PDB file of C-alpha atoms in Angstrom:
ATOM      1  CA  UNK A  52      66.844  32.893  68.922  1.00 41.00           C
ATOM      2  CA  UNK A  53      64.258  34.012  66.540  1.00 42.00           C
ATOM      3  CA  UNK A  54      62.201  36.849  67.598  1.00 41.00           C
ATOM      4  CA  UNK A  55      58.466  37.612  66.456  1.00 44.00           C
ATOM      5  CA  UNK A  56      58.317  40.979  64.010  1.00 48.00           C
ATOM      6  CA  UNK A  57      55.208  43.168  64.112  1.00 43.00           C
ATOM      7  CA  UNK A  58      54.070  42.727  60.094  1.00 54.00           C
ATOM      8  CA  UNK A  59      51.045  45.592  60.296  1.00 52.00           C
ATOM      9  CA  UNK A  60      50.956  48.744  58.948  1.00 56.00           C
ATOM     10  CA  UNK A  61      51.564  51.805  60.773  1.00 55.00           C
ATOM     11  CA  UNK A  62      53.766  51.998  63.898  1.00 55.00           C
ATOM     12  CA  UNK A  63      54.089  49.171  65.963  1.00 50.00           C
ATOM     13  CA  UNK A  64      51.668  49.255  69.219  1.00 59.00           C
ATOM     14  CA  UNK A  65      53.223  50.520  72.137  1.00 69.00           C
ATOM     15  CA  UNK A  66      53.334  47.616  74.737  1.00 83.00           C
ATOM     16  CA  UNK A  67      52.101  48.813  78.270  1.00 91.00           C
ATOM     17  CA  UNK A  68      54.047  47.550  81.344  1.00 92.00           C
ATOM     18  CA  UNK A  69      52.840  47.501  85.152  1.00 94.00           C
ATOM     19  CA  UNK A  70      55.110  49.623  87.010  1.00 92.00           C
ATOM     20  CA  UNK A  71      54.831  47.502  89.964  1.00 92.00           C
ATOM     21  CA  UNK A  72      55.170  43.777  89.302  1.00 93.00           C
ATOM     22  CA  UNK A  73      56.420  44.577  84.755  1.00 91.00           C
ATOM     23  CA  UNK A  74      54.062  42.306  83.918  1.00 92.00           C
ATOM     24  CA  UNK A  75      52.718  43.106  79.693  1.00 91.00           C
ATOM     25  CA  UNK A  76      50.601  41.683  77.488  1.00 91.00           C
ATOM     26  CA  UNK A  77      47.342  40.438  78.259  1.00 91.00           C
ATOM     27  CA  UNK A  78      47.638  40.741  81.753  1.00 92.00           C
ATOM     28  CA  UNK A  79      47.596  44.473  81.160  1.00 95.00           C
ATOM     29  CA  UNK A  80      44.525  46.138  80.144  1.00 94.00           C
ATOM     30  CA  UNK A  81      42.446  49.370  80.718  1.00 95.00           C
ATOM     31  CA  UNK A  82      40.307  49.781  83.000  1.00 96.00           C
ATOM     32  CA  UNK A  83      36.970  49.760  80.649  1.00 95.00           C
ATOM     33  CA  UNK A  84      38.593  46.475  79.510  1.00 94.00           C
ATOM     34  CA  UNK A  85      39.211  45.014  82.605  1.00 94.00           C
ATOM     35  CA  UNK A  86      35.654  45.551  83.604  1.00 94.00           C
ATOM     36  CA  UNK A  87      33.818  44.533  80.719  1.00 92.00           C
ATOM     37  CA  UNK A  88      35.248  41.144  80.690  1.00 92.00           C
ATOM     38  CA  UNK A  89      33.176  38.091  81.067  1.00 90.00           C
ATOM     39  CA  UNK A  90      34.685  37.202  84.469  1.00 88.00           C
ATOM     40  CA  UNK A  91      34.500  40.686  85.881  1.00 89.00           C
ATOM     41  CA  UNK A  92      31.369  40.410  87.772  1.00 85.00           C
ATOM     42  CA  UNK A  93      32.089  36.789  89.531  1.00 86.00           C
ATOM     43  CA  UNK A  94      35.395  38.057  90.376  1.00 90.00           C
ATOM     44  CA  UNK A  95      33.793  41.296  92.273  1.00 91.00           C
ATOM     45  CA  UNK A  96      36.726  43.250  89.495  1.00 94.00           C
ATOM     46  CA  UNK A  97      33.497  45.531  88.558  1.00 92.00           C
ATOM     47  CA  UNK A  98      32.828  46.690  91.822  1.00 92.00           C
ATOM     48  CA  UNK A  99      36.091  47.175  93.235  1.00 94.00           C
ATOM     49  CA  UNK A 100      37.250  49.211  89.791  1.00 95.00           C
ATOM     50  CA  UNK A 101      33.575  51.097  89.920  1.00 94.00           C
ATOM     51  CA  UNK A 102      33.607  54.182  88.423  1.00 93.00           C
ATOM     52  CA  UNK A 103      30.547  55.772  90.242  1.00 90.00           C
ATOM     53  CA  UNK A 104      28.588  54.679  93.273  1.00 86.00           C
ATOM     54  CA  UNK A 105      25.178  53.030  92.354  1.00 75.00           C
ATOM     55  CA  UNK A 106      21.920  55.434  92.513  1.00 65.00           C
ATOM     56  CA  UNK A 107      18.228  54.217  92.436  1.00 66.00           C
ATOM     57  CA  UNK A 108      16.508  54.707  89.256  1.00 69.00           C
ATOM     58  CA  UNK A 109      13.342  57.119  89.284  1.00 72.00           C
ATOM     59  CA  UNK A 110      11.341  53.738  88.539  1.00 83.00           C
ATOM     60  CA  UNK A 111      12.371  52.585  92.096  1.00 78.00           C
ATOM     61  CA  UNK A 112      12.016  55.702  93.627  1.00 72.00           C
ATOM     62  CA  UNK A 113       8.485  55.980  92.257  1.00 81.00           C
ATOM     63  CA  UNK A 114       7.746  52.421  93.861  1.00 86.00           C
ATOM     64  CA  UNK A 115       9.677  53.522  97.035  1.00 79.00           C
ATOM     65  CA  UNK A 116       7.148  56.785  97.103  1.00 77.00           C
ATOM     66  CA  UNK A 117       4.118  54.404  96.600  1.00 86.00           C
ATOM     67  CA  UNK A 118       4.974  51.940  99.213  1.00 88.00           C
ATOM     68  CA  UNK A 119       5.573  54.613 101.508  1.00 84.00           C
ATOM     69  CA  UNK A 120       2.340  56.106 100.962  1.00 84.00           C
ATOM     70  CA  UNK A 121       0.451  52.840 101.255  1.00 88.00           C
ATOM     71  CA  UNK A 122       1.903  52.200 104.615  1.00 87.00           C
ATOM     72  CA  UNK A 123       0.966  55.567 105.651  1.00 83.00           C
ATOM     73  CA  UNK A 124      -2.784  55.173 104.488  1.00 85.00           C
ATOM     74  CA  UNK A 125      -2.779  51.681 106.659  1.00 86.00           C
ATOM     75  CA  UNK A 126      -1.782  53.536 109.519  1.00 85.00           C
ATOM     76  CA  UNK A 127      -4.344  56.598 109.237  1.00 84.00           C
ATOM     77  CA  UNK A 128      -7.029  53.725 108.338  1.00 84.00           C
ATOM     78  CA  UNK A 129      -5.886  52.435 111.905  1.00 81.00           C
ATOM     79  CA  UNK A 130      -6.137  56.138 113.449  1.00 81.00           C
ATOM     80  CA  UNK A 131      -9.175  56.079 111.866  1.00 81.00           C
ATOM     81  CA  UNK A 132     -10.303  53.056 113.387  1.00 76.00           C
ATOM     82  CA  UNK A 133      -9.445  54.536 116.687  1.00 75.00           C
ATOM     83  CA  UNK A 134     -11.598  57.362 116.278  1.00 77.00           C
ATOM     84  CA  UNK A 135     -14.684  55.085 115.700  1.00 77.00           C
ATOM     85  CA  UNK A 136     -14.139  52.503 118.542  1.00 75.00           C
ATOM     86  CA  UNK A 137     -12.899  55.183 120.869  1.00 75.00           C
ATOM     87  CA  UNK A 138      -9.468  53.683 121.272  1.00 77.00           C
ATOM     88  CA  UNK A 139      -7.496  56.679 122.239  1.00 79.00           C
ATOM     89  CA  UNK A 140      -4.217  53.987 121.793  1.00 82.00           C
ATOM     90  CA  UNK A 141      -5.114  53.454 117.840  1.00 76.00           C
ATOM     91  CA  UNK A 142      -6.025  56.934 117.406  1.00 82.00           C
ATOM     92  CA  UNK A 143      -2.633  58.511 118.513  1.00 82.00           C
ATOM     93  CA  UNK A 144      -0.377  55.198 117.578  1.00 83.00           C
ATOM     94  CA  UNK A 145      -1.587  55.044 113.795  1.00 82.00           C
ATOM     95  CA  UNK A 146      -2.000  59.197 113.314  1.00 85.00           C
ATOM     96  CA  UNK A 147       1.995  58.896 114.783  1.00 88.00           C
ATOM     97  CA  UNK A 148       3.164  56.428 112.116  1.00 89.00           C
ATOM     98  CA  UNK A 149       1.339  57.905 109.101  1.00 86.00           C
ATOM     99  CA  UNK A 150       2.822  61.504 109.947  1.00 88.00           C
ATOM    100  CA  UNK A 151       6.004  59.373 110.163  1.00 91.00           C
ATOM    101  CA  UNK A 152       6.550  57.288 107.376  1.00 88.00           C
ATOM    102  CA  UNK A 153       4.859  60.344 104.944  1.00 86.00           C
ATOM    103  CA  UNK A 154       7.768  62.177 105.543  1.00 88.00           C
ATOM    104  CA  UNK A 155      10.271  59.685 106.058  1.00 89.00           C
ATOM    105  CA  UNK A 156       8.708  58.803 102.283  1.00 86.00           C
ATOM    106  CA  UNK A 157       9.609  61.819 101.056  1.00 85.00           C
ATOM    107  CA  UNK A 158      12.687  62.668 102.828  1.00 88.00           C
ATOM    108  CA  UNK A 159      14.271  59.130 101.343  1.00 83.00           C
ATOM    109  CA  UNK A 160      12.594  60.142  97.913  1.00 82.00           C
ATOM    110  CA  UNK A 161      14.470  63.298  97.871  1.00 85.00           C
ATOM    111  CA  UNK A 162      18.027  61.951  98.707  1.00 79.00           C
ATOM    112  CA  UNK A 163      17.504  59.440  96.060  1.00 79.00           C
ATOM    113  CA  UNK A 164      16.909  62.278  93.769  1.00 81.00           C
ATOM    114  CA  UNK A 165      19.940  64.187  95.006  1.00 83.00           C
ATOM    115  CA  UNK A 166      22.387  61.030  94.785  1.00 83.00           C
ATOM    116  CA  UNK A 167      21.354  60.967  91.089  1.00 86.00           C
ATOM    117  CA  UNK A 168      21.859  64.337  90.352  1.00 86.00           C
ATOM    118  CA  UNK A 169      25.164  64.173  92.194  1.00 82.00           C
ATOM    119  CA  UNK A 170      26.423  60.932  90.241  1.00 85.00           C
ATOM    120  CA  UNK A 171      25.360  62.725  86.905  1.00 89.00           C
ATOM    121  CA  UNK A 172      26.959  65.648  87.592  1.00 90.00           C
ATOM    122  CA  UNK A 173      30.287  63.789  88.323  1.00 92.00           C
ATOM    123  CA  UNK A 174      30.140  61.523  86.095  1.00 92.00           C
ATOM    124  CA  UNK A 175      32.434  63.100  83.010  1.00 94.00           C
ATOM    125  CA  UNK A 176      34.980  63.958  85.544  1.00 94.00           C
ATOM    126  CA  UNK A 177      35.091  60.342  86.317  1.00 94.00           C
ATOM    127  CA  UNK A 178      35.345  59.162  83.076  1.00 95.00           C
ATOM    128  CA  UNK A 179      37.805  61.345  82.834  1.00 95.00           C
ATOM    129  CA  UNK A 180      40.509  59.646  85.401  1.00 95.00           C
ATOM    130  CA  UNK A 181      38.753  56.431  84.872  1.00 96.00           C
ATOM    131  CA  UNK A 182      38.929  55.604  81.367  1.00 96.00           C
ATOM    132  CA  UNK A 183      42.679  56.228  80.864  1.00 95.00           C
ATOM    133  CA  UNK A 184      43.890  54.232  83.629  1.00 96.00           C
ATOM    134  CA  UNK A 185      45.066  50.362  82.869  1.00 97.00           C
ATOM    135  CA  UNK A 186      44.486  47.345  84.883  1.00 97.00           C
ATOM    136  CA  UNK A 187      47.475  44.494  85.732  1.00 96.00           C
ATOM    137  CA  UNK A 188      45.707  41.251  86.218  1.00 94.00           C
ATOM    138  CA  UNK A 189      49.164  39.539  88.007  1.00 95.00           C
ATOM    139  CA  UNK A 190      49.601  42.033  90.863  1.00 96.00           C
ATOM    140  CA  UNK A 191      45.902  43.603  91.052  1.00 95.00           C
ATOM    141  CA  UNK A 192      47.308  47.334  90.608  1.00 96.00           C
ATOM    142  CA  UNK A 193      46.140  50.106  88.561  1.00 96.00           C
ATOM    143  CA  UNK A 194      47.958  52.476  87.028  1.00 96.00           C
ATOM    144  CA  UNK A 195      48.474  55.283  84.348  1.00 96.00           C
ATOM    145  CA  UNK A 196      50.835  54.534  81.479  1.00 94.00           C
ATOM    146  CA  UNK A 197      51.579  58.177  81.080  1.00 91.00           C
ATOM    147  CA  UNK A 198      52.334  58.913  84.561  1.00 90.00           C
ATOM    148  CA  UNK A 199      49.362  61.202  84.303  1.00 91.00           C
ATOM    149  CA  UNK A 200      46.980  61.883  86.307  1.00 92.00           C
ATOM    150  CA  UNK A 201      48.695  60.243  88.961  1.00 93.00           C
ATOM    151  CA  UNK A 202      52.441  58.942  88.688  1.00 91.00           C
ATOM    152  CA  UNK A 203      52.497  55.399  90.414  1.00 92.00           C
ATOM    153  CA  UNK A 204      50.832  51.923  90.857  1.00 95.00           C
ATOM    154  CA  UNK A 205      47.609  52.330  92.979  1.00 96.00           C
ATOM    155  CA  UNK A 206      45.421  49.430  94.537  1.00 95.00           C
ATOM    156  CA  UNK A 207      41.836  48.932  93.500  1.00 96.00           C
ATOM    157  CA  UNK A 208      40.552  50.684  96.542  1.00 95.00           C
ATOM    158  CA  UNK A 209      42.580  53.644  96.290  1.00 96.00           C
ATOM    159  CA  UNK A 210      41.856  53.923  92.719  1.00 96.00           C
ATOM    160  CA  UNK A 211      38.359  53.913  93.585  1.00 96.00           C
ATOM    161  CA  UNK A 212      38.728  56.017  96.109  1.00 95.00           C
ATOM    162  CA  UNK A 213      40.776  59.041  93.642  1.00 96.00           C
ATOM    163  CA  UNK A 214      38.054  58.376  91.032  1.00 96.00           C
ATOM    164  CA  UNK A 215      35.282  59.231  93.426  1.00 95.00           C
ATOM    165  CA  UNK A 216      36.833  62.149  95.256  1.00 94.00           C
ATOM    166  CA  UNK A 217      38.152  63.462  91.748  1.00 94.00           C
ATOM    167  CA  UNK A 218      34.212  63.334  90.412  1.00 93.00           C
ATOM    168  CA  UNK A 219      32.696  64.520  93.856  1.00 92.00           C
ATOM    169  CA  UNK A 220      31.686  61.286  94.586  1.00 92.00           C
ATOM    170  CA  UNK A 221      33.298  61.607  98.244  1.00 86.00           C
ATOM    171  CA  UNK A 222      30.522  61.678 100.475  1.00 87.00           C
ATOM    172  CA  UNK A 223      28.975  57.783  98.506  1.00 87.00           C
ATOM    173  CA  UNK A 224      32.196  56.158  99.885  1.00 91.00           C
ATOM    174  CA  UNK A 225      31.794  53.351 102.450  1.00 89.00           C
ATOM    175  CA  UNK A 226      33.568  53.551 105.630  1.00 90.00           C
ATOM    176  CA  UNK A 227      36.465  51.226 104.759  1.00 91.00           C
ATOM    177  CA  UNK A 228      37.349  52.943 101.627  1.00 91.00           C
ATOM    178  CA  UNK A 229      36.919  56.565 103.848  1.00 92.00           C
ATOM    179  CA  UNK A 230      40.142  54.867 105.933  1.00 93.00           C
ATOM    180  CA  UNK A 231      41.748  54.328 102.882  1.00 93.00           C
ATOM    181  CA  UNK A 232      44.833  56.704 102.081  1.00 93.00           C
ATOM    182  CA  UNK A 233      45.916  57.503  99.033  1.00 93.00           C
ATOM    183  CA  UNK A 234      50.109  57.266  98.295  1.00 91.00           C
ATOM    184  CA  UNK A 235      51.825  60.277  97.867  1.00 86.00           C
ATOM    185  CA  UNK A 236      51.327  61.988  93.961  1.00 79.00           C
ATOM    186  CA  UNK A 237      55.180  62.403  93.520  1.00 66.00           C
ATOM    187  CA  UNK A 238      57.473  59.784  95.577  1.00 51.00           C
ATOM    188  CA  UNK A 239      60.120  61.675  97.162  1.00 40.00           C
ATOM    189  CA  UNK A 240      63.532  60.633  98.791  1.00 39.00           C
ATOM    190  CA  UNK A 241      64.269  61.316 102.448  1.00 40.00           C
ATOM    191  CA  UNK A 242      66.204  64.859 101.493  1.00 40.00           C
ATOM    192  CA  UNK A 243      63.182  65.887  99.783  1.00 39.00           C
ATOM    193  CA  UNK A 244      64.486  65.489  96.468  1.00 41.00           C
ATOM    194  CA  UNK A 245      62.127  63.442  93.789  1.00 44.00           C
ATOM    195  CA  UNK A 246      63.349  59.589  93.646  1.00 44.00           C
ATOM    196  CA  UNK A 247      64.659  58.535  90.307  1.00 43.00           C
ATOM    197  CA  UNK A 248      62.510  57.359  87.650  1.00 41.00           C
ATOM    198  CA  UNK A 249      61.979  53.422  86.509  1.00 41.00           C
ATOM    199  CA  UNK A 250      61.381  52.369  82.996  1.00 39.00           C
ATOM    200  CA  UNK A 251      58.514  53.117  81.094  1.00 40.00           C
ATOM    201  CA  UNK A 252      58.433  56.609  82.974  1.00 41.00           C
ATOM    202  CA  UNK A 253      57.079  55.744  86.626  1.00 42.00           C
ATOM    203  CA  UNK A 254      58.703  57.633  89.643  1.00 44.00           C
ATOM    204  CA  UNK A 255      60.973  54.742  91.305  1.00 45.00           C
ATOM    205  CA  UNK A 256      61.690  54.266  94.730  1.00 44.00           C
ATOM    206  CA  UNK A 257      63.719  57.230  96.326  1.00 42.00           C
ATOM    207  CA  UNK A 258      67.702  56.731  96.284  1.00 41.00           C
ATOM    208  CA  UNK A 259      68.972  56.839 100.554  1.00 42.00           C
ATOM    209  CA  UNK A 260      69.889  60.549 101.564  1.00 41.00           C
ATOM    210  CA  UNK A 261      67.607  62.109  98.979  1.00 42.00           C
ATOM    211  CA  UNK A 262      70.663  61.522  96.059  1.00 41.00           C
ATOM    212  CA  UNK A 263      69.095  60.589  92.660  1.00 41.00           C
ATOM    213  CA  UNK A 264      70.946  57.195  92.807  1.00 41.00           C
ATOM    214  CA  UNK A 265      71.152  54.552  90.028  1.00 40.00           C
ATOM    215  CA  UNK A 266      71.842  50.686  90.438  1.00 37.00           C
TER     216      UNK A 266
END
């Protein structure tokens, strides 16, 4: 049977395959890739391949800071109000919840302000694992074609997870993907010794009594 030739110049491409399920071709892509497609978004692909945790812009932090103090001058207005009338319940009530919400303002003001600095800080050690990594459409892993940074097939959520924690992202991550655990870096048989490698470079499944065993 005929087989198609590559016919362009220079080497031919390399073709990536998925360590877990060998799917190729376009069901393979990076990560980048993956996420930049049309039907990333609908699919919720985006968010579970994010490469940083979302931060409020210093536009909505500004409107967060005037809204606060808004609600705070209605409340000293009411204080204020108490003060005329002689309604001791006004008086203490509104003087309570201006105190309040000024410096629950600023308090939520400031940890928007740290949460950008932190994803900005992070964020070219993220790129770092995040970019490389490749994407398999057919079994929904994600995985290095290298074997480096990490050796083996991950799911979205635990490459999420090693992205964030590799860019110092740890403390953004919900509580599901906090009970996520991450496989070990370098499979290893029962004996301790390192299972054998599969095609393409990816550590295989450990051989039974730690032996480097081949089919």
């Amino acid at each position: 049977m005929a087989t198609e030739k590559y016919e362009g110049s220079g080497p031919a491409p390399v073709q990536v395959v998925c360590p877990r399920c060998g799917a190729s071709g376009p069901a393979v892509r990076t990560v980048p890739d993956a996420c930049a497609a049309p039907d990333s978004p609908g699919s919720g692909l985006s968010d579970r391949l994010a490469k940083a945790p979302g931060a409020e812009s210093r536009f909505d932090s500004v409107m967060h800071f005037l809204e606060g103090m808004v609600l705070a001058g209605v409340c000293a207005g009411l204080a204020q109000h108490g003060v005329q009338d002689d309604k001791p319940l006004f008086t203490i009530g509104g003087s309570v919840l201006a105190v309040l919400l000024f410096f629950g303002t600023l308090w939520v003001i400031r940890g928007e302000a740290r949460e950008r600095a932190t994803v900005r800080a992070g964020r070219p050690r993220a790129e770092a694992v995040w970019n490389p990594a490749h994407h398999c459409a057919s079994c929904d892993s994600v995985f290095y074609p290298s074997g480096s940074p990490w050796p083996g097939p991950l799911t979205t959520d635990q490459f999420r997870k090693y992205v964030w924690t590799e860019a110092g992202f740890h403390e953004q991550l919900d509580d599901k993907l906090k009970q996520v655990e991450l496989p070990p870096r370098t499979p290893t048989a029962p004996g301790g010794a390192p299972g054998p490698t599969a095609p393409g470079g990816a550590p295989g499944p450990a051989a039974p009594g730690g032996a480097h065993g081949h089919a």
